[in-house]
CSV table of C-alpha atoms and ligand atoms in Angstrom, one decimal:
chain,number,residue,atom,x,y,z
A,1,MET,CA,121.3,115.4,-27.3
A,2,LYS,CA,119.6,117.7,-24.9
A,3,ILE,CA,118.6,121.0,-26.5
A,4,ILE,CA,119.5,123.9,-24.2
A,5,ASP,CA,116.9,126.6,-25.1
A,6,LEU,CA,117.8,130.0,-23.8
A,7,ARG,CA,115.4,132.1,-25.8
A,8,SER,CA,112.8,132.6,-23.1
A,9,ASP,CA,111.5,131.2,-19.8
A,10,THR,CA,108.2,130.7,-21.7
A,11,VAL,CA,109.7,127.4,-23.1
A,12,THR,CA,109.6,125.7,-19.7
A,13,LEU,CA,107.8,122.4,-19.5
A,14,PRO,CA,105.5,121.5,-16.6
A,15,SER,CA,107.2,119.7,-13.7
A,16,PRO,CA,106.3,116.0,-12.9
A,17,ALA,CA,104.3,117.3,-9.9
A,18,MET,CA,102.3,119.6,-12.2
A,19,ARG,CA,101.5,116.8,-14.6
A,20,GLN,CA,100.3,114.6,-11.7
A,21,ALA,CA,98.2,117.4,-10.3
A,22,MET,CA,96.6,118.1,-13.7
A,23,THR,CA,95.6,114.5,-14.0
A,24,GLU,CA,94.0,114.4,-10.6
A,25,ALA,CA,92.4,117.9,-10.4
A,26,ASP,CA,88.9,118.3,-9.1
A,27,LEU,CA,86.9,120.1,-11.9
A,28,GLY,CA,83.8,122.1,-12.5
A,29,ASP,CA,82.5,124.8,-14.8
A,30,ASP,CA,84.6,127.9,-14.1
A,31,VAL,CA,82.3,130.2,-15.9
A,32,TYR,CA,79.8,129.3,-13.3
A,33,GLY,CA,82.5,129.8,-10.7
A,34,GLU,CA,82.3,126.1,-9.9
A,35,ASP,CA,85.8,124.8,-10.6
A,36,PRO,CA,87.2,124.0,-7.2
A,37,THR,CA,90.8,123.9,-8.5
A,38,VAL,CA,90.5,127.3,-10.1
A,39,ASN,CA,88.8,128.7,-7.0
A,40,GLN,CA,91.7,127.4,-4.9
A,41,LEU,CA,94.3,128.9,-7.3
A,42,GLU,CA,92.6,132.3,-7.2
A,43,ALA,CA,92.4,132.3,-3.4
A,44,LEU,CA,96.0,131.3,-3.2
A,45,ALA,CA,97.1,134.0,-5.7
A,46,ALA,CA,95.1,136.7,-3.8
A,47,GLU,CA,96.6,135.6,-0.5
A,48,ASP,CA,100.2,135.6,-1.9
A,49,LEU,CA,99.8,139.0,-3.5
A,50,GLY,CA,97.9,140.5,-0.6
A,51,THR,CA,94.8,141.5,-2.7
A,52,GLU,CA,91.1,140.9,-2.0
A,53,ALA,CA,90.6,138.8,-5.1
A,54,ALA,CA,92.3,137.2,-8.1
A,55,MET,CA,91.2,135.7,-11.4
A,56,PHE,CA,92.8,133.0,-13.5
A,57,VAL,CA,93.3,134.0,-17.2
A,58,SER,CA,94.6,132.4,-20.3
A,59,SER,CA,97.7,134.6,-20.7
A,60,GLY,CA,99.7,137.6,-19.5
A,61,THR,CA,98.5,139.6,-22.5
A,62,GLN,CA,94.9,138.9,-21.7
A,63,SER,CA,95.5,139.8,-18.0
A,64,ASN,CA,97.1,143.2,-18.9
A,65,LEU,CA,94.3,143.9,-21.4
A,66,LEU,CA,91.6,143.1,-18.8
A,67,ALA,CA,93.3,145.3,-16.2
A,68,ILE,CA,93.5,148.3,-18.6
A,69,ILE,CA,90.0,148.0,-19.9
A,70,THR,CA,88.6,147.5,-16.4
A,71,HIS,CA,90.5,150.5,-15.0
A,72,CYS,CA,89.8,152.8,-18.0
A,73,GLN,CA,86.9,154.0,-20.0
A,74,ARG,CA,86.7,154.6,-23.8
A,75,GLY,CA,88.6,157.8,-24.4
A,76,ASP,CA,90.8,157.5,-21.4
A,77,GLU,CA,94.6,157.2,-21.5
A,78,TYR,CA,97.3,155.1,-19.8
A,79,ILE,CA,100.9,156.0,-19.3
A,80,VAL,CA,103.3,153.2,-20.1
A,81,GLY,CA,106.9,152.4,-21.0
A,82,GLN,CA,107.9,152.7,-24.6
A,83,HIS,CA,109.3,149.2,-24.5
A,84,ALA,CA,106.7,147.9,-22.0
A,85,HIS,CA,105.1,144.6,-22.9
A,86,THR,CA,101.7,146.2,-22.2
A,87,TYR,CA,102.3,148.8,-24.9
A,88,ARG,CA,104.6,147.2,-27.5
A,89,TYR,CA,104.1,143.5,-27.4
A,90,GLU,CA,100.4,143.1,-27.0
A,91,ALA,CA,99.3,144.0,-30.5
A,92,GLY,CA,97.8,147.3,-29.4
A,93,GLY,CA,95.0,145.5,-27.6
A,94,ALA,CA,94.1,148.3,-25.1
A,95,ALA,CA,93.7,150.8,-28.0
A,96,VAL,CA,92.1,148.4,-30.5
A,97,LEU,CA,89.7,146.6,-28.1
A,98,GLY,CA,89.3,149.2,-25.3
A,99,SER,CA,89.5,152.5,-27.3
A,100,ILE,CA,92.1,153.5,-24.6
A,101,GLN,CA,95.0,155.7,-25.8
A,102,PRO,CA,98.5,154.8,-24.7
A,103,GLN,CA,101.0,157.5,-23.8
A,104,PRO,CA,104.4,155.7,-24.0
A,105,LEU,CA,107.5,157.2,-22.3
A,106,ASP,CA,111.0,155.9,-22.4
A,107,PHE,CA,112.1,153.7,-19.5
A,108,GLU,CA,115.0,154.9,-17.4
A,109,PRO,CA,118.1,152.6,-17.5
A,110,ASP,CA,117.0,151.0,-14.3
A,111,GLY,CA,113.6,150.0,-15.7
A,112,THR,CA,111.6,152.7,-13.9
A,113,LEU,CA,109.5,155.5,-15.4
A,114,ASP,CA,110.8,158.9,-14.2
A,115,LEU,CA,107.9,160.2,-12.2
A,116,ALA,CA,108.7,163.8,-13.1
A,117,LYS,CA,108.4,162.9,-16.8
A,118,VAL,CA,105.2,161.0,-16.0
A,119,GLU,CA,103.8,164.1,-14.3
A,120,ASP,CA,104.6,166.2,-17.4
A,121,ALA,CA,102.8,163.7,-19.5
A,122,ILE,CA,99.5,163.8,-17.5
A,123,LYS,CA,97.0,165.7,-19.6
A,124,PRO,CA,95.2,168.7,-18.2
A,125,ASP,CA,91.4,168.5,-17.9
A,126,ASP,CA,90.6,170.1,-21.2
A,127,VAL,CA,88.4,169.0,-24.1
A,128,HIS,CA,91.5,168.7,-26.4
A,129,PHE,CA,92.9,165.8,-24.4
A,130,ALA,CA,92.2,162.2,-23.5
A,131,LYS,CA,91.7,161.7,-19.7
A,132,THR,CA,94.9,160.3,-18.2
A,133,ARG,CA,93.6,157.6,-15.9
A,134,LEU,CA,96.2,154.9,-15.4
A,135,LEU,CA,99.9,154.4,-14.9
A,136,CYS,CA,101.4,151.0,-15.8
A,137,LEU,CA,104.8,149.8,-14.5
A,138,GLU,CA,106.6,146.6,-15.3
A,139,ASN,CA,108.6,144.5,-12.8
A,140,THR,CA,110.9,142.8,-13.6
A,141,GLN,CA,111.6,145.1,-16.6
A,142,GLY,CA,114.1,143.4,-19.0
A,143,GLY,CA,115.3,141.3,-16.0
A,144,LYS,CA,115.8,144.4,-13.9
A,145,VAL,CA,114.2,144.7,-10.4
A,146,LEU,CA,112.5,148.0,-9.6
A,147,PRO,CA,113.6,149.4,-6.1
A,148,LEU,CA,110.9,149.0,-3.4
A,149,ALA,CA,111.3,152.7,-2.5
A,150,TYR,CA,110.5,153.7,-6.1
A,151,LEU,CA,107.3,151.5,-6.0
A,152,LYS,CA,106.2,153.2,-2.8
A,153,GLU,CA,106.9,156.6,-4.3
A,154,ALA,CA,104.9,155.6,-7.5
A,155,GLY,CA,102.0,154.6,-5.2
A,156,GLY,CA,102.0,158.1,-3.5
A,157,PHE,CA,102.4,159.8,-6.9
A,158,ALA,CA,99.4,157.9,-8.4
A,159,GLN,CA,97.2,158.8,-5.4
A,160,LYS,CA,98.2,162.5,-5.6
A,161,HIS,CA,97.4,162.7,-9.3
A,162,ASN,CA,94.3,160.6,-9.0
A,163,LEU,CA,95.7,157.9,-11.3
A,164,LEU,CA,95.2,154.1,-10.9
A,165,LEU,CA,98.3,152.0,-10.8
A,166,HIS,CA,98.8,148.7,-12.6
A,167,LEU,CA,101.8,146.4,-12.4
A,168,ASP,CA,102.7,144.1,-15.2
A,169,GLY,CA,104.3,141.6,-12.9
A,170,ALA,CA,104.8,138.9,-15.4
A,171,ARG,CA,108.0,138.0,-13.5
A,172,VAL,CA,107.3,139.7,-10.2
A,173,PHE,CA,108.3,136.6,-8.3
A,174,ASN,CA,111.8,136.9,-9.8
A,175,ALA,CA,111.9,140.4,-8.2
A,176,ALA,CA,110.6,139.2,-4.8
A,177,VAL,CA,113.2,136.3,-4.7
A,178,LYS,CA,116.0,138.7,-5.8
A,179,GLN,CA,115.1,141.3,-3.1
A,180,ASN,CA,114.3,138.6,-0.6
A,181,VAL,CA,111.0,140.2,0.3
A,182,ASP,CA,107.4,139.0,0.4
A,183,VAL,CA,105.8,139.6,-3.0
A,184,LYS,CA,103.0,141.4,-1.0
A,185,GLU,CA,105.4,144.3,-0.4
A,186,ILE,CA,106.0,144.7,-4.1
A,187,ALA,CA,102.3,144.5,-4.9
A,188,ALA,CA,101.1,146.8,-2.1
A,189,PRO,CA,101.2,150.2,-3.9
A,190,PHE,CA,99.3,148.8,-6.9
A,191,ASP,CA,95.5,148.7,-7.7
A,192,SER,CA,96.1,145.6,-9.8
A,193,VAL,CA,98.9,143.2,-10.5
A,194,SER,CA,99.3,140.6,-13.3
A,195,VAL,CA,101.5,137.6,-12.7
A,196,CYS,CA,102.5,135.0,-15.3
A,197,LEU,CA,102.4,131.4,-14.1
A,198,SER,CA,103.8,130.1,-17.4
A,199,LYS,CA,107.2,131.7,-17.4
A,200,GLY,CA,109.9,130.8,-14.8
A,201,LEU,CA,107.2,129.3,-12.6
A,202,ALA,CA,106.8,126.6,-15.3
A,203,ALA,CA,103.0,126.2,-15.6
A,204,PRO,CA,102.0,125.2,-19.1
A,205,VAL,CA,99.4,128.0,-19.5
A,206,GLY,CA,98.0,131.0,-17.6
A,207,SER,CA,98.4,134.1,-15.6
A,208,VAL,CA,96.6,135.5,-12.6
A,209,LEU,CA,95.2,139.1,-12.3
A,210,CYS,CA,95.0,140.3,-8.8
A,211,GLY,CA,93.1,143.3,-7.3
A,212,SER,CA,90.1,144.4,-5.3
A,213,THR,CA,86.9,142.3,-5.2
A,214,GLU,CA,85.1,144.9,-7.2
A,215,PHE,CA,87.8,145.2,-9.8
A,216,ILE,CA,88.0,141.5,-10.3
A,217,GLN,CA,84.2,141.2,-10.6
A,218,GLU,CA,84.2,143.8,-13.3
A,219,ALA,CA,87.3,142.2,-15.0
A,220,ARG,CA,85.4,138.9,-15.2
A,221,ARG,CA,82.8,140.4,-17.5
A,222,TRP,CA,85.5,141.7,-19.8
A,223,ARG,CA,87.2,138.3,-19.7
A,224,LYS,CA,84.0,136.7,-20.8
A,225,MET,CA,83.7,139.2,-23.6
A,226,VAL,CA,87.1,138.5,-25.1
A,227,GLY,CA,86.4,134.8,-25.0
A,228,GLY,CA,88.5,134.1,-22.0
A,229,GLY,CA,85.8,132.3,-19.9
A,230,MET,CA,87.1,128.7,-19.8
A,231,ARG,CA,85.1,125.8,-18.5
A,232,GLN,CA,87.0,122.9,-16.7
A,233,ALA,CA,90.0,125.2,-16.4
A,234,GLY,CA,91.1,123.5,-13.2
A,235,ILE,CA,93.2,121.1,-15.5
A,236,LEU,CA,95.4,124.2,-16.0
A,237,GLY,CA,94.8,125.8,-12.7
A,238,ALA,CA,96.2,122.7,-10.9
A,239,ALA,CA,99.6,123.4,-12.5
A,240,GLY,CA,99.2,127.0,-11.5
A,241,ILE,CA,98.8,126.0,-7.8
A,242,ILE,CA,102.1,124.0,-8.0
A,243,ALA,CA,103.7,127.0,-9.7
A,244,LEU,CA,102.9,129.2,-6.7
A,245,THR,CA,103.6,126.7,-4.0
A,246,GLU,CA,106.6,124.8,-5.3
A,247,MET,CA,108.3,126.8,-8.0
A,248,VAL,CA,109.0,130.2,-6.5
A,249,GLU,CA,112.0,129.5,-4.3
A,250,ARG,CA,113.9,127.8,-7.1
A,251,LEU,CA,114.0,131.0,-9.2
A,252,GLU,CA,117.1,131.7,-7.2
A,253,GLU,CA,118.8,128.9,-9.2
A,254,ASP,CA,117.9,130.7,-12.4
A,255,HIS,CA,119.4,133.9,-11.1
A,256,ALA,CA,122.6,132.1,-10.0
A,257,ASN,CA,122.8,130.4,-13.4
A,258,ALA,CA,122.3,133.8,-15.2
A,259,GLN,CA,125.1,135.3,-13.1
A,260,ARG,CA,127.5,132.4,-13.9
A,261,LEU,CA,126.6,132.6,-17.6
A,262,ALA,CA,127.2,136.4,-17.7
A,263,GLU,CA,130.6,136.1,-16.0
A,264,GLY,CA,131.6,133.2,-18.3
A,265,LEU,CA,130.6,134.9,-21.5
A,266,GLY,CA,132.0,138.2,-20.4
A,267,GLY,CA,135.4,136.5,-20.0
A,268,ILE,CA,135.5,135.3,-23.6
A,269,PRO,CA,137.1,137.5,-26.4
A,270,GLY,CA,134.4,138.8,-28.7
A,271,PHE,CA,131.6,139.0,-26.2
A,272,ASP,CA,130.4,142.1,-24.4
A,273,VAL,CA,128.1,141.5,-21.4
A,274,ASP,CA,126.6,144.4,-19.4
A,275,MET,CA,126.8,143.1,-15.8
A,276,ASP,CA,124.6,145.8,-14.5
A,277,LEU,CA,121.7,144.2,-16.4
A,278,VAL,CA,122.2,140.8,-14.8
A,279,GLN,CA,119.8,141.0,-11.9
A,280,THR,CA,117.5,138.1,-12.2
A,281,ASN,CA,117.3,135.5,-15.0
A,282,MET,CA,118.3,137.4,-18.0
A,283,VAL,CA,121.7,138.1,-19.6
A,284,PHE,CA,122.3,140.5,-22.5
A,285,VAL,CA,125.3,139.7,-24.7
A,286,THR,CA,126.7,141.5,-27.7
A,287,PRO,CA,128.9,139.4,-30.0
A,288,LYS,CA,131.3,141.8,-31.6
A,289,ASP,CA,134.4,141.8,-33.9
A,290,GLY,CA,134.1,138.7,-36.1
A,291,LEU,CA,131.3,137.2,-34.1
A,292,ALA,CA,128.4,139.3,-35.1
A,293,GLY,CA,125.9,137.2,-36.9
A,294,LYS,CA,127.9,134.0,-36.3
A,295,PHE,CA,127.0,133.3,-32.6
A,296,THR,CA,123.4,132.1,-32.9
A,297,PRO,CA,124.0,129.8,-35.9
A,298,PHE,CA,127.2,128.4,-34.3
A,299,MET,CA,125.5,127.7,-31.0
A,300,ALA,CA,122.5,126.1,-32.9
A,301,LYS,CA,124.9,123.4,-34.2
A,302,LYS,CA,125.9,122.6,-30.6
A,303,GLY,CA,122.3,122.1,-29.6
A,304,ILE,CA,122.0,125.5,-27.9
A,305,THR,CA,119.0,127.6,-29.0
A,306,ILE,CA,119.5,131.4,-28.9
A,307,SER,CA,117.3,134.1,-30.2
A,308,ASP,CA,118.1,135.4,-33.7
A,309,MET,CA,117.7,139.0,-32.7
A,310,PRO,CA,119.7,142.2,-33.1
A,311,ALA,CA,122.3,142.6,-30.4
A,312,PRO,CA,122.3,142.7,-27.5
A,313,ILE,CA,121.0,139.2,-27.6
A,314,ARG,CA,118.8,138.2,-24.6
A,315,LEU,CA,119.6,134.8,-22.9
A,316,VAL,CA,117.1,133.6,-20.3
A,317,THR,CA,117.7,131.0,-17.7
A,318,HIS,CA,114.8,128.9,-16.4
A,319,TYR,CA,113.5,125.6,-15.0
A,320,GLY,CA,115.0,122.8,-17.0
A,321,ILE,CA,118.4,124.6,-17.4
A,322,GLU,CA,120.9,123.2,-15.0
A,323,ALA,CA,124.3,124.5,-13.8
A,324,THR,CA,126.0,121.9,-16.0
A,325,ASP,CA,124.1,123.3,-19.1
A,326,ILE,CA,125.5,126.7,-18.3
A,327,GLU,CA,129.0,125.3,-18.4
A,328,ALA,CA,128.2,123.7,-21.7
A,329,VAL,CA,127.0,127.0,-23.1
A,330,ILE,CA,130.2,128.8,-21.9
A,331,GLN,CA,132.3,126.0,-23.4
A,332,ALA,CA,130.5,126.3,-26.8
A,333,ALA,CA,130.9,130.1,-26.7
A,334,LYS,CA,134.6,129.7,-26.2
A,335,GLU,CA,134.7,127.4,-29.2
A,336,CYS,CA,132.8,129.9,-31.2
A,337,SER,CA,135.3,132.6,-30.3
A,338,ALA,CA,138.3,130.4,-31.1
A,339,THR,CA,136.7,129.2,-34.4
A,340,PHE,CA,136.6,132.8,-35.6
A,341,ASN,CA,140.2,133.4,-34.5
A,342,LEU,CA,139.5,135.7,-31.6
A,343,ASN,CA,141.7,133.9,-29.0
B,1,PLP,C1,105.5,137.4,-21.2
B,1,PLP,C2,105.1,138.7,-20.7
B,1,PLP,C3,103.7,139.2,-20.8
B,1,PLP,C4,102.6,138.4,-21.4
B,1,PLP,O1,102.5,137.1,-21.2
B,1,PLP,P1,101.9,136.1,-22.3
B,1,PLP,O2,101.4,135.0,-21.4
B,1,PLP,O3,103.0,135.7,-23.2
B,1,PLP,O4,100.8,136.7,-23.0
B,1,PLP,C5,103.4,140.4,-20.2
B,1,PLP,N1,104.4,141.2,-19.7
B,1,PLP,C6,105.7,140.8,-19.7
B,1,PLP,C7,106.7,141.7,-19.1
B,1,PLP,C8,106.1,139.6,-20.2
B,1,PLP,O5,107.3,139.3,-20.2
């Protein structure tokens, strides 16, 4: 039986083309800058994102950490979403390893940070305060796509307030595909952008950090310091190249599957689905009435893996999940609803 795993797009397995490319990759020592495959990936990422340079790193967490500690000095501060990955889900790395203080603010319902609230949070130049140095945004944020006009406004805002601007673009290609724009447009206002290759783009490992030549040069030193200098990393980089060249367009399938899943679940008694949140590859469902606590274990028996988290439960579509799988999930959810007498 095929297991349908909807917990995250991090569970994606490399495509056959990736495995082939990994086998055949030209390799060298990347710490010496001599791995041709990594160099090719970095050039490609920089070109795609419209930045001068890019660097291949082991994970999105490392990428965001390197961005923050490159942009900020010890005693500086970054403003970030309360539920941002860069603040909440990275073990406090910027504070622990960089001595950089976070200033978290609540995200707005659309995934943006209200710039008026950001302005209020900027500390005056006074010995009592940390120096506010950096603003971090996230796109997509919980599957939501930040409006292009907002990104532009944030760029102007950062300049006006002498802040640097970083984008945690773990799923920025989902945003670009959804908005049908070149990802360069999304990246343009930012001083740095981090992109995960190992989520919906299906590479087994890795992220790319993109920015100016000077920024990337400095970030390379920090990468070495945190143990992220990898040697024949082209084995992984080869899959990253396929991620950028062959796996972007197909994100549209994930978005269509998420839409279908949301509509299907929303039509079943006992499930609440917030359709406003279904913008890319994520669906948030709240099992209610008699279904609370029963949904995840019931689905597990049907070979469908769903996070065991407090509602709303996040379901994520990705490479390896087909339209027929979505129908199977909807069917199983109907059975779940009927089993607990909700029909
Ligand atoms: C997954 C994710 C990251 C970090 O990626 P890892 O490779 O898991 O460390 C960063 N930001 C966001 C928004 C993510 O979803």
